[in-house]
Short mmCIF file of C-alpha atoms in Angstrom, two decimals:
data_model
loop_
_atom_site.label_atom_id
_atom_site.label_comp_id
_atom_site.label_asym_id
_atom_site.label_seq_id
_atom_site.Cartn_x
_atom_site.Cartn_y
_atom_site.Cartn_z
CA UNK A 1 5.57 16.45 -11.76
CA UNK A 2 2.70 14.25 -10.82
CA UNK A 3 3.03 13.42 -7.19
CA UNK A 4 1.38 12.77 -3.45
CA UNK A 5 2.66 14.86 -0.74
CA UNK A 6 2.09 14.68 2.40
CA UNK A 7 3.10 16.75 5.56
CA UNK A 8 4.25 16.73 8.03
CA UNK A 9 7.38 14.11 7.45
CA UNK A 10 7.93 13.60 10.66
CA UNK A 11 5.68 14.79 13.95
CA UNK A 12 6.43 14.06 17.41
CA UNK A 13 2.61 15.09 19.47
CA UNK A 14 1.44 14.39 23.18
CA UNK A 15 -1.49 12.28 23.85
CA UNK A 16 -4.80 13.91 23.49
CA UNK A 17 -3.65 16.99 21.20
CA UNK A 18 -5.72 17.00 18.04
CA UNK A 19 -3.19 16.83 15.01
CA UNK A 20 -4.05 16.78 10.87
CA UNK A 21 -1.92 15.38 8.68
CA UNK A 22 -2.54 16.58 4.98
CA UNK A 23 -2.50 15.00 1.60
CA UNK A 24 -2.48 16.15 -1.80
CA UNK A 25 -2.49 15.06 -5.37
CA UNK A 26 -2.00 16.87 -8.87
CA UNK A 27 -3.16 14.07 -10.52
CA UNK A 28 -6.74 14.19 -10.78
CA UNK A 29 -7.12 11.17 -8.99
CA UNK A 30 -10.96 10.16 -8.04
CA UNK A 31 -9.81 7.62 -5.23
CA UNK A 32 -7.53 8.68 -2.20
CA UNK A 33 -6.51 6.29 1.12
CA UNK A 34 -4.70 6.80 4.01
CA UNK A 35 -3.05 3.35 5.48
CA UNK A 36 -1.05 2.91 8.59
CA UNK A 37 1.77 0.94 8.33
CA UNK A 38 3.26 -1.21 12.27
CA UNK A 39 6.25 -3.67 11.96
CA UNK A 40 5.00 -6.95 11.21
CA UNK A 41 1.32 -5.89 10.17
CA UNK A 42 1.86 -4.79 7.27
CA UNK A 43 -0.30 -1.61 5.41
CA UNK A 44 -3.55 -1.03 7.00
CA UNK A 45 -6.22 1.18 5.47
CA UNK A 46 -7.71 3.40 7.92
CA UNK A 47 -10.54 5.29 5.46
CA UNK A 48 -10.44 5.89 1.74
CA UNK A 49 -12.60 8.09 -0.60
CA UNK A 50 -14.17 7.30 -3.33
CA UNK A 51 -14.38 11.02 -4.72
CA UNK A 52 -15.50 14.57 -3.37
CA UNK A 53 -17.97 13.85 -0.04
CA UNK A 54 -18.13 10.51 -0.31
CA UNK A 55 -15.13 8.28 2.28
CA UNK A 56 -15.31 5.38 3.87
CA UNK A 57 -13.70 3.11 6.99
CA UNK A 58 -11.56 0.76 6.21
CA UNK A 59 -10.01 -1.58 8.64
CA UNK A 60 -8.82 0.53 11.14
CA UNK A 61 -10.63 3.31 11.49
CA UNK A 62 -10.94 3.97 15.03
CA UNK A 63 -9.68 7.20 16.21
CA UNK A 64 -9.41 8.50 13.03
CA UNK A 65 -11.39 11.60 10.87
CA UNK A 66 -10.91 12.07 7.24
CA UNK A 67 -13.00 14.99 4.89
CA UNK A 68 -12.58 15.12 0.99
CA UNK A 69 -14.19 18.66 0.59
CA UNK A 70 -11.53 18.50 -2.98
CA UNK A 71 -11.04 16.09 -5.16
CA UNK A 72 -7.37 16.96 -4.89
CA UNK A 73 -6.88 17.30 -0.80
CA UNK A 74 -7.70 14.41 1.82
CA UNK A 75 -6.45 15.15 5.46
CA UNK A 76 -6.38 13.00 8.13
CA UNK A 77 -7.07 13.93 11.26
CA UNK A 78 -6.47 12.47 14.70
CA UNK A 79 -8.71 14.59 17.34
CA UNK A 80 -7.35 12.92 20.52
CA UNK A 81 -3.69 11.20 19.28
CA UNK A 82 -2.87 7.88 21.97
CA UNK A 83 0.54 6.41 22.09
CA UNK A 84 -1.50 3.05 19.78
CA UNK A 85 -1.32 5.72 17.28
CA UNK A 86 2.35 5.49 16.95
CA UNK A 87 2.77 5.01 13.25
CA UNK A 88 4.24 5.29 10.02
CA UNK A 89 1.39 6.61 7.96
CA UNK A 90 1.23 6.95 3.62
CA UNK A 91 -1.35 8.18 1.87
CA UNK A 92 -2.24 7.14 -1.85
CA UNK A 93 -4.23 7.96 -4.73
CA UNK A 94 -5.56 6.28 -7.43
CA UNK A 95 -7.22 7.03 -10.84
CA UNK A 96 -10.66 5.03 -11.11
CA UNK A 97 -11.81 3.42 -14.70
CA UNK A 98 -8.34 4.57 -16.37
CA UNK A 99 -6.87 1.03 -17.25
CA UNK A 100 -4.55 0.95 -14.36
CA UNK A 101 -5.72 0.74 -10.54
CA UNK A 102 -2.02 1.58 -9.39
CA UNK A 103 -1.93 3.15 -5.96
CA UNK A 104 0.54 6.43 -5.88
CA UNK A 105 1.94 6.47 -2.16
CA UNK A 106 3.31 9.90 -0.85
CA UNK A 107 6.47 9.63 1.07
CA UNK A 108 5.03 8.94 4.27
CA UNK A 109 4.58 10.53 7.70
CA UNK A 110 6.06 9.14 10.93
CA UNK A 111 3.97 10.26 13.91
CA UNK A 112 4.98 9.89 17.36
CA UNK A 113 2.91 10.22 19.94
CA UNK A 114 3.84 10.25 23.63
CA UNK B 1 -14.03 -8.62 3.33
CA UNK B 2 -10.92 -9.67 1.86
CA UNK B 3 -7.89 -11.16 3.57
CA UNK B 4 -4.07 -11.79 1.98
CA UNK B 5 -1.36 -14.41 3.64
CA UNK B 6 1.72 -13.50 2.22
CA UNK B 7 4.81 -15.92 2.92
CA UNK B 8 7.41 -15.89 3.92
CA UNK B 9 8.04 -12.85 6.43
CA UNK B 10 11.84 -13.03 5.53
CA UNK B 11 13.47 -15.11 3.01
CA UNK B 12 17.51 -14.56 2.31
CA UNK B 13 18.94 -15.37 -0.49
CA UNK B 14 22.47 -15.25 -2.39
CA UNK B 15 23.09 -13.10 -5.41
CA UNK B 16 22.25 -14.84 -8.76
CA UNK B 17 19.89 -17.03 -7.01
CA UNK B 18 16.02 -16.71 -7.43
CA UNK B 19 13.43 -15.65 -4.61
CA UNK B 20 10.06 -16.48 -4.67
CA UNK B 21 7.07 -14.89 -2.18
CA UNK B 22 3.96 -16.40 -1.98
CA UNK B 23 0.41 -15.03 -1.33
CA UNK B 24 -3.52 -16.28 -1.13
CA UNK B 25 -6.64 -14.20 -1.09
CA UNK B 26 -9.98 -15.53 0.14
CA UNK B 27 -12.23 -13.30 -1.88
CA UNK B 28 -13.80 -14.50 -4.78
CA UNK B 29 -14.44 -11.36 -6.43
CA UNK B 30 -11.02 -9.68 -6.42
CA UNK B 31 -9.57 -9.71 -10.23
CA UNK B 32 -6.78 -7.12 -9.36
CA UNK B 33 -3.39 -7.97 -7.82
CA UNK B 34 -0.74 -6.31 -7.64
CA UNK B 35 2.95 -6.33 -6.17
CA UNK B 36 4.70 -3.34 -4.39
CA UNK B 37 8.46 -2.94 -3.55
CA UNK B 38 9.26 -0.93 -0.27
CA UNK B 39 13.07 0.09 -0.04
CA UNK B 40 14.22 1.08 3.50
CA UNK B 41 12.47 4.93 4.24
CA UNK B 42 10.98 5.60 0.72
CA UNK B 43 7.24 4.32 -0.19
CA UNK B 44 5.99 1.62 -1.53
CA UNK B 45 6.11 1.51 -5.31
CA UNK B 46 4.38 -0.74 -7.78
CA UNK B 47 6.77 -3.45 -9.26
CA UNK B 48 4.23 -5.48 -11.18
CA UNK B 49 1.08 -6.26 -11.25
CA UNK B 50 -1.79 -9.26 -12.79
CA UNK B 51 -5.55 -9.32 -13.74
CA UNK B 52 -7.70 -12.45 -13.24
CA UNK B 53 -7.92 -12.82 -17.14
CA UNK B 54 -4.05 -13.71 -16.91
CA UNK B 55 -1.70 -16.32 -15.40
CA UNK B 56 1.14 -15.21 -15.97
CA UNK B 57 2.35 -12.04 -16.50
CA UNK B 58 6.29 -11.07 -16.90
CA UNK B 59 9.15 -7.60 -17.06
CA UNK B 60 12.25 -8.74 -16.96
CA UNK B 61 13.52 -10.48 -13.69
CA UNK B 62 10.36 -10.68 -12.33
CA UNK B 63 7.32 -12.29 -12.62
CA UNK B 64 3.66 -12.84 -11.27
CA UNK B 65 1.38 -16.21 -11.71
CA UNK B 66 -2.38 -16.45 -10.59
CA UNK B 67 -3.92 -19.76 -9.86
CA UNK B 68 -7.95 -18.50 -9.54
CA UNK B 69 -9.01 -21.49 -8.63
CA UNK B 70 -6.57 -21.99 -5.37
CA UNK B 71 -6.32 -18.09 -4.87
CA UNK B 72 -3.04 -17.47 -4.75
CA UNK B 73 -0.39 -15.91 -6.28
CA UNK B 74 3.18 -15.47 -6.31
CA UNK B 75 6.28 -12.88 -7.04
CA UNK B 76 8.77 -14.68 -8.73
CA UNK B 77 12.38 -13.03 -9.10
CA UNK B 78 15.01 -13.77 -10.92
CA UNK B 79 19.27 -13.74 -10.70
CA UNK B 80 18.53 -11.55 -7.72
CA UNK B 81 20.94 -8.18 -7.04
CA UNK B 82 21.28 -6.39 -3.88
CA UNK B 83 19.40 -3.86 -5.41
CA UNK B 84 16.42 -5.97 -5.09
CA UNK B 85 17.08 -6.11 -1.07
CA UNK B 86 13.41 -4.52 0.20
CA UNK B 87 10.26 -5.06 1.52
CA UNK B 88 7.79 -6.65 -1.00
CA UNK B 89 3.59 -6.37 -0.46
CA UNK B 90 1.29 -8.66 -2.46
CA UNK B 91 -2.27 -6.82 -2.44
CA UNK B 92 -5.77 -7.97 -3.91
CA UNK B 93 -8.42 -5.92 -4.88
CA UNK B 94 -11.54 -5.32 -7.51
CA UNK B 95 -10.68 -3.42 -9.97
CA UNK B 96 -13.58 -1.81 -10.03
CA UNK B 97 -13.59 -0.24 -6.52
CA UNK B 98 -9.95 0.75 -6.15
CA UNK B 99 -9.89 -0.31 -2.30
CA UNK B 100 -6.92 -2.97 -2.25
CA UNK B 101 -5.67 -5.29 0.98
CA UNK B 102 -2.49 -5.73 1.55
CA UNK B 103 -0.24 -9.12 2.62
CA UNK B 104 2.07 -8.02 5.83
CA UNK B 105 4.95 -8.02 3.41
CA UNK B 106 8.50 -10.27 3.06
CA UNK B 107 11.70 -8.47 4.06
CA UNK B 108 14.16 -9.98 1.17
CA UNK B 109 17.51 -10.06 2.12
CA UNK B 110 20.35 -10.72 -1.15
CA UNK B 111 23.50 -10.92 -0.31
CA UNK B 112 26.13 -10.16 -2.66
#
């Protein structure tokens, strides 16, 4: 079954204890994205990747880490979690050139930090 | 970089009757929009979506017009269900990059 996953669901952290979350596609995708998504604001990208070794920030990327060493993994890590970090977070993928730019979202990860 | 107004936040409507969400984009070169329904704890999935080369583009119930020239667009839906009670995202984007920007998304409320 093609599909995002993501793990953990749900994490509950203290401030200032690094944490990854990981993300993975079977779909071959070229471009992955991690957003963050607050009541009110909407989805916010945090950094995306264009393919292996190459990512980028995106709109909030402060306090945030990414790596795409595969095409198919792209974990997100938070080396000192804060209590701003408090989030809902999805990750996507998408297949580049194919016709279709539709984003696949995994189920999500709710991260508490305290 | 690009930035998407999506209104309204809420918008509550009776069953049968037809909802419509509104969003504008201030860049130029984004050709790619698409729509996104969030139901309460899944992820967002893609309900529809438009290219610049198109006005108007329709499945079903719903439907999505472009106006290029105001930037905006809009999610039209039609004889709404409770089914249809979710979170809905506009987003614009090139097509060419991938990278899209989201609106901050209308809670629609049907009531049966």
């Amino acid at each position: 079954e093609a599909q995002v996953t993501q793990n953990p669901r749900y994490l509950i952290t203290v401030t200032g204890k690094k944490l990854t979350v990981t993300c993975s596609q079977n779909m071959n995708h070229e471009y992955m994205s991690w957003y963050r998504q607050d009541p009110g604001l909407g989805l916010r990208q945090i950094y995306y990747s264009m393919n292996v070794e190459v990512t980028d920030k995106g709109d909030v990327p402060e306090g945030y880490k990414v790596s795409r060493k595969e095409k198919r993994n792209f974990p997100l890590i938070l080396e000192s979690p804060s209590p701003n970090q408090t989030s809902l977070y999805f990750c996507a993928s998408t297949l580049r050139g194919g016709g279709s730019n539709e984003q696949f979202f995994g189920p999500g990860t709710r991260l508490t930090v305290l | 970089g690009e930035n998407v107004e999506q209104h309204p936040s809420t918008l509550s409507v009776q069953e049968g009757d037809s909802a419509v969400i509104k969003c504008t984009y201030s860049d130029s070169a984004s050709n790619y929009f698409p729509w996104y329904k969030q139901e309460l704890g899944k992820r967002p999935q893609l309900i529809i979506d438009i290219r610049s080369n198109v006005g108007e583009k329709k499945d079903q119930r719903i439907a999505v017009t472009l106006n290029k020239t105001a930037k905006h667009f809009s999610l039209h839906i039609t004889e709404t269900q409770p089914e249809d009670s979710a979170v809905y995202f506009c987003a614009a984007g090139n097509s060419g990059y991938s990278t899209l920007t989201f609106g901050k998304g209308t809670m629609l409320l049907v009531s049966p």
